[in-house]
Structures are given as structure tokens and as C-alpha cells.
mmCIF file of C-alpha atoms and ligand atoms in Angstrom:
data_model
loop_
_atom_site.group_PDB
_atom_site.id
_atom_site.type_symbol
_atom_site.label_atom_id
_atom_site.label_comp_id
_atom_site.label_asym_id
_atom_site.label_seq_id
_atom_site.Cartn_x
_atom_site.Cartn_y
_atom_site.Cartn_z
ATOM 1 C CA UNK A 16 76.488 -67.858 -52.770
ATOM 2 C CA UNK A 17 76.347 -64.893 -50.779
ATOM 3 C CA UNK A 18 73.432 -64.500 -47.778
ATOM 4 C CA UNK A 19 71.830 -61.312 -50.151
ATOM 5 C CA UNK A 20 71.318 -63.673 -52.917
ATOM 6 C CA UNK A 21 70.337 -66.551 -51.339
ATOM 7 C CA UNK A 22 67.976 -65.162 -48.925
ATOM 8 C CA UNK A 23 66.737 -61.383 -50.588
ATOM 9 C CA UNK A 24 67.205 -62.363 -54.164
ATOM 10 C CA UNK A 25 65.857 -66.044 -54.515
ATOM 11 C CA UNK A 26 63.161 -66.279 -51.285
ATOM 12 C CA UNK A 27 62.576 -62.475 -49.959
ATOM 13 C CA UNK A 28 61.852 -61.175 -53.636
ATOM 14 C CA UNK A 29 59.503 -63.281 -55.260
ATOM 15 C CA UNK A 30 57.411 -63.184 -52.069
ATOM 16 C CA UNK A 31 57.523 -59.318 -51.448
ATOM 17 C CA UNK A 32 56.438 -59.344 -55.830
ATOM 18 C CA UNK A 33 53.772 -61.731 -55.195
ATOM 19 C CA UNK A 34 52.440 -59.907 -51.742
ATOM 20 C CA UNK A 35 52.423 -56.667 -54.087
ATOM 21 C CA UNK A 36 50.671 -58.350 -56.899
ATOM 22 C CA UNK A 37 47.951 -59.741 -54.142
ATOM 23 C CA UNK A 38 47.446 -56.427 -52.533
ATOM 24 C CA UNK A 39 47.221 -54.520 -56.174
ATOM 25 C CA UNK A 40 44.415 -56.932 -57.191
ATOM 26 C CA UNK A 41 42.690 -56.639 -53.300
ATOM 27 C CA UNK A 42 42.522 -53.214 -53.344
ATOM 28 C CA UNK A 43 41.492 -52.766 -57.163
ATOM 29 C CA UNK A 44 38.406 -54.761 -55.948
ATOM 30 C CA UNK A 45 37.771 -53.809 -52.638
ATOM 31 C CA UNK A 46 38.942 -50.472 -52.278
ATOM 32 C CA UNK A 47 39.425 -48.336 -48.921
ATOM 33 C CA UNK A 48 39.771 -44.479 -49.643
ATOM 34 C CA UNK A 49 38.495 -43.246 -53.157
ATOM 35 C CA UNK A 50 41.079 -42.201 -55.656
ATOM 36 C CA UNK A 51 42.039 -38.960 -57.574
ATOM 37 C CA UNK A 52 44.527 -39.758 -60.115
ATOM 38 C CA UNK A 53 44.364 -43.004 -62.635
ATOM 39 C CA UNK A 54 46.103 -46.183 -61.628
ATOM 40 C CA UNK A 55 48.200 -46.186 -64.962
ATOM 41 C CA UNK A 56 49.751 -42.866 -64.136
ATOM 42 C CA UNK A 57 50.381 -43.570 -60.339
ATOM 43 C CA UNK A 58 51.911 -46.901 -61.265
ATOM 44 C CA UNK A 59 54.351 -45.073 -64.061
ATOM 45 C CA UNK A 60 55.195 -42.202 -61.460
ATOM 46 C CA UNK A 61 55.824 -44.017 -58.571
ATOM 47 C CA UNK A 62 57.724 -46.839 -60.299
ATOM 48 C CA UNK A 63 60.331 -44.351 -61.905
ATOM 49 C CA UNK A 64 60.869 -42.695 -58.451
ATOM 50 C CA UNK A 65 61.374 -45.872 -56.773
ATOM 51 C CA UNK A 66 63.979 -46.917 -59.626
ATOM 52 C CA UNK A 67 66.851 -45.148 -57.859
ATOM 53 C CA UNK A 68 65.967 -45.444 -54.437
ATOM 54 C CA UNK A 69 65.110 -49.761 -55.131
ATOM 55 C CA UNK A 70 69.121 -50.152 -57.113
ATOM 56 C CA UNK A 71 70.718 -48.287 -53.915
ATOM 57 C CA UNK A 72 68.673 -50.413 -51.560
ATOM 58 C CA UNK A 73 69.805 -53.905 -53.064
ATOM 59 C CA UNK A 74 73.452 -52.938 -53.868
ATOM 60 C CA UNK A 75 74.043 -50.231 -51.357
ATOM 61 C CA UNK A 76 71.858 -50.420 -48.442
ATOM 62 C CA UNK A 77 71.771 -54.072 -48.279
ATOM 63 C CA UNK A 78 75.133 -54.846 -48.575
ATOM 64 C CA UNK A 79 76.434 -52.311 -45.994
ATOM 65 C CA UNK A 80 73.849 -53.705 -43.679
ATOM 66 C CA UNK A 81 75.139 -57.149 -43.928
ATOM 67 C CA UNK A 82 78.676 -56.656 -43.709
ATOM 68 C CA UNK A 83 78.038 -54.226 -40.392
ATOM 69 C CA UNK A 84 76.319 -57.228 -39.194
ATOM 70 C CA UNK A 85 78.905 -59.862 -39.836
ATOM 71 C CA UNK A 86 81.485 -57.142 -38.651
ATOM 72 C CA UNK A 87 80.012 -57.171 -35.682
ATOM 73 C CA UNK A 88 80.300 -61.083 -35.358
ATOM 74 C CA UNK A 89 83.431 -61.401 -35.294
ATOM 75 C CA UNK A 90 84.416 -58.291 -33.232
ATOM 76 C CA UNK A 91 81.745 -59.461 -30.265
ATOM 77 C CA UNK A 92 80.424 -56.177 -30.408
ATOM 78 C CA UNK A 93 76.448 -54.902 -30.104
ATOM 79 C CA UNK A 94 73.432 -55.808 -27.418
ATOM 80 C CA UNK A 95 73.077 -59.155 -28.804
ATOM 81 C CA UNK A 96 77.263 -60.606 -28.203
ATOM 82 C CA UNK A 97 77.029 -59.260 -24.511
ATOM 83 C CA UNK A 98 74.611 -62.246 -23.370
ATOM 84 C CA UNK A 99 73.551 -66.324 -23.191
ATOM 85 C CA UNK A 100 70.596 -67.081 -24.599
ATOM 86 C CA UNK A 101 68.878 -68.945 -27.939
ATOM 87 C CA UNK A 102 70.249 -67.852 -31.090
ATOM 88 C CA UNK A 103 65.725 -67.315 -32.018
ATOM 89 C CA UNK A 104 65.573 -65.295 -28.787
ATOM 90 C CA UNK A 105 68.244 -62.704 -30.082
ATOM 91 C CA UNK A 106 66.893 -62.525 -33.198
ATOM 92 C CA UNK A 107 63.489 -61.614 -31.746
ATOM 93 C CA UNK A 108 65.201 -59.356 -29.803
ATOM 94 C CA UNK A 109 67.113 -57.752 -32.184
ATOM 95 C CA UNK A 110 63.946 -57.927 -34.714
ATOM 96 C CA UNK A 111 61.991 -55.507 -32.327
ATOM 97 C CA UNK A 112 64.815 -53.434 -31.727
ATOM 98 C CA UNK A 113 65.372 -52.661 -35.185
ATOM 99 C CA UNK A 114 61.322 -51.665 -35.846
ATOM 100 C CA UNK A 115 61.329 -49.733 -32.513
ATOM 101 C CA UNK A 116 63.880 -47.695 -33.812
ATOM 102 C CA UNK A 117 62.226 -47.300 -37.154
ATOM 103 C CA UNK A 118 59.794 -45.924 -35.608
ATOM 104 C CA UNK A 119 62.242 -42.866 -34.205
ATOM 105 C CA UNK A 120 63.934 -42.783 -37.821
ATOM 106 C CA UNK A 121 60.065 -42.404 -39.240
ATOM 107 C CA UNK A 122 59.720 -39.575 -36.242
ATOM 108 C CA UNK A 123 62.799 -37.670 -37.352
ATOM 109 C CA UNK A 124 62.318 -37.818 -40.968
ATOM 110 C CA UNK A 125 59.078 -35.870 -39.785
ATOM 111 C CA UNK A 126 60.785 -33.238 -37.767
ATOM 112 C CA UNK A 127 64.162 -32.445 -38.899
ATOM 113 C CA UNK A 128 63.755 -30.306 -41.679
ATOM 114 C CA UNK A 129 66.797 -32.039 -43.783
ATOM 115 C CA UNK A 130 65.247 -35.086 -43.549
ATOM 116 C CA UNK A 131 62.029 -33.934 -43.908
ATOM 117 C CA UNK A 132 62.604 -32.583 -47.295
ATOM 118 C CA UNK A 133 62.940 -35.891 -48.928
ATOM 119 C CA UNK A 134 60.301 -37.996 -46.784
ATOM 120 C CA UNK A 135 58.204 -34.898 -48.231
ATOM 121 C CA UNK A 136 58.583 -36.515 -51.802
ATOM 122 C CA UNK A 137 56.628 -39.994 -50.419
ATOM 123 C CA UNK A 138 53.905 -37.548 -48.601
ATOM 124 C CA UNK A 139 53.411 -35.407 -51.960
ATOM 125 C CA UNK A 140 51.448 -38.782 -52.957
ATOM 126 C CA UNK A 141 47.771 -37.354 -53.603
ATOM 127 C CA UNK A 142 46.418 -40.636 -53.595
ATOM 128 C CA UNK A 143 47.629 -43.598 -51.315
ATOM 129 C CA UNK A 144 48.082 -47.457 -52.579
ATOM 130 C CA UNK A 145 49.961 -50.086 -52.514
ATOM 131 C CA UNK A 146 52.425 -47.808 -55.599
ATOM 132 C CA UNK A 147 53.136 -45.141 -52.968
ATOM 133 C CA UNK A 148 54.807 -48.015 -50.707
ATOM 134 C CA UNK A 149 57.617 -47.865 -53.182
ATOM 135 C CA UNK A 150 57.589 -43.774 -53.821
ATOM 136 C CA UNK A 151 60.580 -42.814 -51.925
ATOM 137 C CA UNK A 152 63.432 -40.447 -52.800
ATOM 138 C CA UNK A 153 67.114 -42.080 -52.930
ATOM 139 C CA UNK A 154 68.226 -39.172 -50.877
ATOM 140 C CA UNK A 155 65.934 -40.871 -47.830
ATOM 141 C CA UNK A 156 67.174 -44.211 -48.770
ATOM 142 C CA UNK A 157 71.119 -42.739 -48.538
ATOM 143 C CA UNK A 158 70.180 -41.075 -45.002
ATOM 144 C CA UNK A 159 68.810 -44.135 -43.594
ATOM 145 C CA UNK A 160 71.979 -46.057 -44.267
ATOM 146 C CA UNK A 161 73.670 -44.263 -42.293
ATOM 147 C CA UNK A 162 70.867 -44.135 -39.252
ATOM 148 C CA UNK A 163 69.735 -47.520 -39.775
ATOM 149 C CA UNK A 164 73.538 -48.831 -39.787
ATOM 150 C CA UNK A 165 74.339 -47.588 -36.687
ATOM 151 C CA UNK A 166 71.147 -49.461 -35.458
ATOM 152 C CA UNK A 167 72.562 -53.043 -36.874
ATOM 153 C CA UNK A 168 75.294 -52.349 -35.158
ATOM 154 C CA UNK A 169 74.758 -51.343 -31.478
ATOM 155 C CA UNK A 170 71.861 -54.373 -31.640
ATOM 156 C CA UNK A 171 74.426 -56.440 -32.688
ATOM 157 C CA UNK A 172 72.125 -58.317 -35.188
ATOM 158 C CA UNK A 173 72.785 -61.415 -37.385
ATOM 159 C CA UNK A 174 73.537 -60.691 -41.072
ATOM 160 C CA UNK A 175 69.993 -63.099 -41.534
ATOM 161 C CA UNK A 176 67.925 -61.149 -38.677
ATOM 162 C CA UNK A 177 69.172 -57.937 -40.502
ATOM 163 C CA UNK A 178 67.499 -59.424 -44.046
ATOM 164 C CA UNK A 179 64.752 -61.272 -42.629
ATOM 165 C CA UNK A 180 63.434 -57.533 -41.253
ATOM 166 C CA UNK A 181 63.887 -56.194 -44.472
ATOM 167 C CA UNK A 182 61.654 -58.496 -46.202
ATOM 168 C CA UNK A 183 59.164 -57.769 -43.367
ATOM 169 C CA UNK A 184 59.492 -54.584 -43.242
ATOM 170 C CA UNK A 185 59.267 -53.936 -46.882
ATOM 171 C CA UNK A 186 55.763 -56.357 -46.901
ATOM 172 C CA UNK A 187 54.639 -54.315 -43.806
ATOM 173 C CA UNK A 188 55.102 -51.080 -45.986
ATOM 174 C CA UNK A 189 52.967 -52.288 -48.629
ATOM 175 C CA UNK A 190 50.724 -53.482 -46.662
ATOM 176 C CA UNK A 191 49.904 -50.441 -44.801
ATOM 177 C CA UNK A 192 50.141 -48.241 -47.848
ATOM 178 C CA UNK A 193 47.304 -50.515 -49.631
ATOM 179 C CA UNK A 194 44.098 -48.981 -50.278
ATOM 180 C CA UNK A 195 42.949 -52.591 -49.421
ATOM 181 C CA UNK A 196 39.379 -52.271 -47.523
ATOM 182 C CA UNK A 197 39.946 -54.811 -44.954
ATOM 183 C CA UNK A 198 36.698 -55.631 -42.655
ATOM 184 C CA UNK A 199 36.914 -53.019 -39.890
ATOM 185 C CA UNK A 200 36.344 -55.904 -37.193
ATOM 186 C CA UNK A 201 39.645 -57.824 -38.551
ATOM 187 C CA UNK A 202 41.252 -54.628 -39.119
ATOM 188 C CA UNK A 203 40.321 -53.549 -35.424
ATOM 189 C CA UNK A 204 42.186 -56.497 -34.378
ATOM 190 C CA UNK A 205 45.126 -56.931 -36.151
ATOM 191 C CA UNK A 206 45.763 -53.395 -35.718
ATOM 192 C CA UNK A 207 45.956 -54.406 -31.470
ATOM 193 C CA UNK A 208 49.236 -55.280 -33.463
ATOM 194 C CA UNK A 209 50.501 -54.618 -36.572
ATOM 195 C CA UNK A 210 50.056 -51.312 -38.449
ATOM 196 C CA UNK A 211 47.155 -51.507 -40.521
ATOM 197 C CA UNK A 212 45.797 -49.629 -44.007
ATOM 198 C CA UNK A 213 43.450 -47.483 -41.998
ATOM 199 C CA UNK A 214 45.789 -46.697 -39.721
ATOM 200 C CA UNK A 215 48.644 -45.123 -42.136
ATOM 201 C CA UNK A 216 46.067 -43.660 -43.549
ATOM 202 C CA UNK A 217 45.540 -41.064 -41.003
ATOM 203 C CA UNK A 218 49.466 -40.666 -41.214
ATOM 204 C CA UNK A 219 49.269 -39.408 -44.615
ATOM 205 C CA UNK A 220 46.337 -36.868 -44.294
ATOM 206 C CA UNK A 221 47.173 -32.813 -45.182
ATOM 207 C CA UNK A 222 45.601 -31.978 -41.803
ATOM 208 C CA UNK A 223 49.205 -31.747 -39.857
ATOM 209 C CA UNK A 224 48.049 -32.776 -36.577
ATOM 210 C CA UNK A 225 46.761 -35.890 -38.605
ATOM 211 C CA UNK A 226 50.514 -36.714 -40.330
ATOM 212 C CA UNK A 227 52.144 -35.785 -36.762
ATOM 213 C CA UNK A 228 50.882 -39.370 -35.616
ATOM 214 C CA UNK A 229 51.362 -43.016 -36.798
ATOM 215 C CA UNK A 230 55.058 -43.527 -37.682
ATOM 216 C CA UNK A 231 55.476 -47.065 -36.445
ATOM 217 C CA UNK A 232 55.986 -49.485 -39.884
ATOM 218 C CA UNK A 233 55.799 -53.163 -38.768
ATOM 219 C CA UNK A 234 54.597 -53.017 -34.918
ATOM 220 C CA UNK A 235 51.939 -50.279 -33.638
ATOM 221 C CA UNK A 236 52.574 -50.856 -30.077
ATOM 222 C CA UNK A 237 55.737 -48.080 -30.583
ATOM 223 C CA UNK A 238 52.453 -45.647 -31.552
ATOM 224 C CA UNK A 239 50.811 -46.564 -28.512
ATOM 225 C CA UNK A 240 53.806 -46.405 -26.192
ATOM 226 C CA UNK A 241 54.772 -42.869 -26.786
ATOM 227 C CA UNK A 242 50.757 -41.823 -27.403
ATOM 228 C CA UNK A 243 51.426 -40.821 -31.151
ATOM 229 C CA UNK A 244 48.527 -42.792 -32.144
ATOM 230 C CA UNK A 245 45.378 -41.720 -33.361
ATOM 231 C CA UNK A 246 43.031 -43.607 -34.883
ATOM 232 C CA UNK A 247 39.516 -41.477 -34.512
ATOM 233 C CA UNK A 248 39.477 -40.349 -37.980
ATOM 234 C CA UNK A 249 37.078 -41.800 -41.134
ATOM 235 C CA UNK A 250 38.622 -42.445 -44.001
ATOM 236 C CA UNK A 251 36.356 -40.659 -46.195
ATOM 237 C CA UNK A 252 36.890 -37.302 -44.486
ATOM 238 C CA UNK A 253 40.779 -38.010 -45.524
ATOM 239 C CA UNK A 254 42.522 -35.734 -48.032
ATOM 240 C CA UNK A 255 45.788 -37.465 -48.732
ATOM 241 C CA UNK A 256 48.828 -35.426 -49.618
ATOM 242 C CA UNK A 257 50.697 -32.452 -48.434
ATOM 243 C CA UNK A 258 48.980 -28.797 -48.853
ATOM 244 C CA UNK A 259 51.943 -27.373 -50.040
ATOM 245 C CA UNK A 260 52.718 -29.971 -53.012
ATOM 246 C CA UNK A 261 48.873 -30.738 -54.075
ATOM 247 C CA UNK A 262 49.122 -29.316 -57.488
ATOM 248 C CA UNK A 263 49.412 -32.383 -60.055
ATOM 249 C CA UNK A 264 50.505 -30.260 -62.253
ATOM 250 C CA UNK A 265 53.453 -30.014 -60.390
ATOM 251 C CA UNK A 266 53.785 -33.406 -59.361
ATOM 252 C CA UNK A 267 56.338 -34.906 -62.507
ATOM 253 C CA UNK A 268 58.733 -36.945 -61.762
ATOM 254 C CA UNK A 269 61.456 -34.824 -62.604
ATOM 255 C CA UNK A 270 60.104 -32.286 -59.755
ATOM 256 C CA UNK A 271 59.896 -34.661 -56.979
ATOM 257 C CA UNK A 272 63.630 -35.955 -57.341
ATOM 258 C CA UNK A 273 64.104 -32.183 -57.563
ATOM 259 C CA UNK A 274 61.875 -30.916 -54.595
ATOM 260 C CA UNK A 275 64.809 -32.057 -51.786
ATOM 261 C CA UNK A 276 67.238 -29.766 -53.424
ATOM 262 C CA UNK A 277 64.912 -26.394 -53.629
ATOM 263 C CA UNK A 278 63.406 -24.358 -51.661
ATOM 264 C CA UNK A 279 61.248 -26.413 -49.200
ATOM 265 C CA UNK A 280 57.739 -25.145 -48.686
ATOM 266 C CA UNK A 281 56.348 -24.791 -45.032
ATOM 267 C CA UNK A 282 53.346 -26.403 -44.163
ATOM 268 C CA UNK A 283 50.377 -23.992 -44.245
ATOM 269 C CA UNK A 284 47.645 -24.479 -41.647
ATOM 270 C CA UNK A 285 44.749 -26.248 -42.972
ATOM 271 C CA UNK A 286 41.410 -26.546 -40.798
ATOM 272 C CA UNK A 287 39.433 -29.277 -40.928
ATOM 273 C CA UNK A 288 36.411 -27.140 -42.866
ATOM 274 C CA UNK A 289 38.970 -26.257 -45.399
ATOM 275 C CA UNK A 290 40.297 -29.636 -45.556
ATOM 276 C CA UNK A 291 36.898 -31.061 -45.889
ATOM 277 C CA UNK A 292 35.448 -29.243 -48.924
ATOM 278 C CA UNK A 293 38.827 -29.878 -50.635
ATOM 279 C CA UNK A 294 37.831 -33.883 -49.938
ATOM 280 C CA UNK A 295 34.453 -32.945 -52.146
ATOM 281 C CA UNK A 296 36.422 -30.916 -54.817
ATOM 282 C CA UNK A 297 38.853 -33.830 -55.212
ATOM 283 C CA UNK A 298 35.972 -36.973 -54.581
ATOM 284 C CA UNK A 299 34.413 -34.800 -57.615
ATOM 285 C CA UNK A 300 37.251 -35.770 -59.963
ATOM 286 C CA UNK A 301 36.834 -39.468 -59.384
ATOM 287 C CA UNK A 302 35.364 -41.052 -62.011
HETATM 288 ZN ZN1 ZN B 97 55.813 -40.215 -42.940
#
């Protein structure tokens, strides 16, 4: 049996499903930020964006992935084959390595403008839960095969190191996209670090100075190393979303796998006043 199945397929998957399932029913009951839209239609929206982008990541992504890992087995090649030391050690090593440079991938989906106009299609989201973890356009996914490759292979990670951090990373994501109120004492302090729901909060706010911070996924030490952190904001005064794609009208499914291939809308300045009463207009439509 092949290392996808036996390690994604039959252990990974269940337990990313059942870490999704817990954080669905935690925030449900205790939730962080108030919401605009109704579960049922985020769940439906979000799940038929993700279809693409999930079948590409299990037999595209994945696959490459592992075979640039084994590759680089057997040709000695990457960080890892150029020293001694426990096989745990490298994978540690490796493991950081890859979510450091997530972090820069997260950074430059931000501020190149051709990646930026399919990471817009997960920051259109006017609501944030544990459904916008899995909201991403396949364009992004077929990018970061390509970025994320290169990474495998200059780390010279194992074929499992390379799938353990995908399960991680993927329970990280829906971790930090949960609108899971966590205690703000234990959230203070696993936030010293991991990335936290509060935290990617801030990251997905329509005030741009707000979204310019908080890329790291698994780790937040990468925030804090290159002072892109920012944690001084409430949640309550948060208005998720992008300004330029806030119209829900507008928000189909059919025009966010389109928006990447139109016209891409700039970012118009919103201050915080602005930003604040739209908070009240939209806290208005909660039921
Ligand atoms: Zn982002």
C-alpha cells in the first residue's frame, strides 16, 4: 500500500473529519465573532468551492509532494541528506522549515497580485468558521504545488515528514479559522505558540492594515520574528471580508471560481469609523 493511503487516507483523514466535526459543534455552542450569513448556506458554498481544490490536493498535490520527497532520497539531495543526526531531529527540522516557509507563501499570496487574485476568493468569506478553512480556489492550490514543491525539495524532507505536516497543517487551518470562543487566558497562552482563532481573526478583517498581518498557519513565532503580528484588536470591532467583494449578492459560487480570471478589484481604503458602523449594519442582520 502506498505511504498516501496508508498514512493520509486511513489515519490523517478520519482525524482531520473528526477535528472538523469537534470544532463545528465547539463553535456552534460557544461562538467567538457573531455571524452574518446562515450556517446551511456557508456550509453549501464553501463545500462546493473546496470540491476542486480538496480532489487536486489528494491526487495532485499530494502525490507530487511525495514522490519529490522520495526523489530526493535516493539522489542525496536537500538540507536534510547533507548531515548526521536522528532521523526525529530531521524531521523536526524539516517540519519547521516547511511552516516557516508557509508563512512566506501566505506573505506572497498577499502581495503579488497573481497570486493574490485567488487567495482573494478565501478572503471574500463575510463570515469566518471552521467552513472557510476549506474555501480555497484550485488555482491557489495549483500555485502552491509548484512553491511548496520546491520547498520539499531543497529541505530534503521524508515522504512521511512531508504528510505528517499536511495533516497538521490542514488541522492548524481549521483550527484557526474556527469561530471557536476559546477562554482568552488559554488562548493567550497557546497563542505564545501556535496560531490561534483570535489571532487569524485579525488576518481576515477589511481594514487592510489589519489583513497585512498574521500569515503564519501552524507556528506564530514566524509572525513575531519578522513583527507582522498584531494582536491589539477586539473581535467584535471585526468586519470580516474584503471591501471590494462584500456584496452577497455577488458572492455565488460560480463568481468566486470566476473572480481569479476577471478583472481584479483594488482594495479601497476603509477607516476604522467606516469600518465600524458597517460592523453595526452587518451585527444588525444577525438573527
Ligand atoms: Zn490570507
Amino acid at each position: 500500500m502506498g505511504i498516501i493511503k496508508r498514512v493520509f487516507d486511513f489515519k490523517g483523514s478520519p482525524v482531520l473529519a473528526c477535528v472538523f466535526m469537534a470544532l463545528f459543534v465547539a463553535e456552534g455552542r460557544r461562538p467567538l465573532r457573531k455571524r452574518v450569513e446562515k450556517r446551511s448556506k456557508r456550509i453549501l458554498i464553501n463545500s462546493i468551492v473546496a470540491l476542486p481544490a480538496f480532489t487536486l490536493l489528494r491526487f495532485l498535490f499530494l502525490p507530487v509532494m511525495t514522490w519529490l520527497a522520495n526523489k530526493n532520497q535516493k539522489m542525496g539531495f536537500g538540507l536534510n541528506n547533507q548531515y548526521k543526526a536522528h532521523p526525529i531531529f530531521k524531521g523536526f527540522v524539516a517540519f519547521l522549515l516547511l511552516d516557516y516557509t508557509n508563512y512566506l507563501w501566505h506573505v506572497i499570496n498577499h502581495k503579488l497580485p497573481l497570486l493574490w487574485r485567488f487567495h482573494v476568493v478565501h478572503h471574500s468569506d463575510p463570515d469566518l468558521d471552521i467552513t472557510t478553512a476549506i474555501r480555497f480556489h484550485f488555482g491557489e492550490l495549483i500555485g502552491s504545488v509548484f512553491y511548496r514543491g520546491a520547498f520539499v525539495f531543497l529541505s530534503g524532507a521524508t515522504p512521511l515528514t512531508v504528510l505528517l505536516y499536511e495533516i497538521v497543517f490542514e488541522g492548524a487551518t481549521q483550527f484557526h479559522h474556527s469561530n471557536w470562543r476559546l477562554p482568552f487566558k488559554v488562548e493567550e497562552m497557546l497563542n505564545k505558540a501556535i496560531v490561534t482563532p483570535r489571532m487569524h481573526g485579525i488576518h481576515h478583517s477589511v481594514i487592510r492594515d489589519e489583513t497585512d498581518s498574521n500569515y503564519s498557519v501552524i507556528f506564530s513565532f514566524w509572525d513575531r520574528l519578522h513583527k507582522t503580528i498584531r494582536l491589539n484588536v477586539a473581535q467584535d470591532k471585526i468586519v470580516t471580508g474584503v471591501p471590494q467583494y462584500s456584496d452577497p449578492n455577488e458572492l455565488t459560487v460560480g463568481n468566486l471560481l470566476k473572480i481569479p480570471f476577471t478583472k481584479v478589484r483594488k482594495w479601497p481604503e476603509v477607516n476604522e469609523a467606516d469600518a465600524r458602523e458597517l460592523t453595526a449594519e452587518k451585527n444588525m442582520m444577525v438573527k
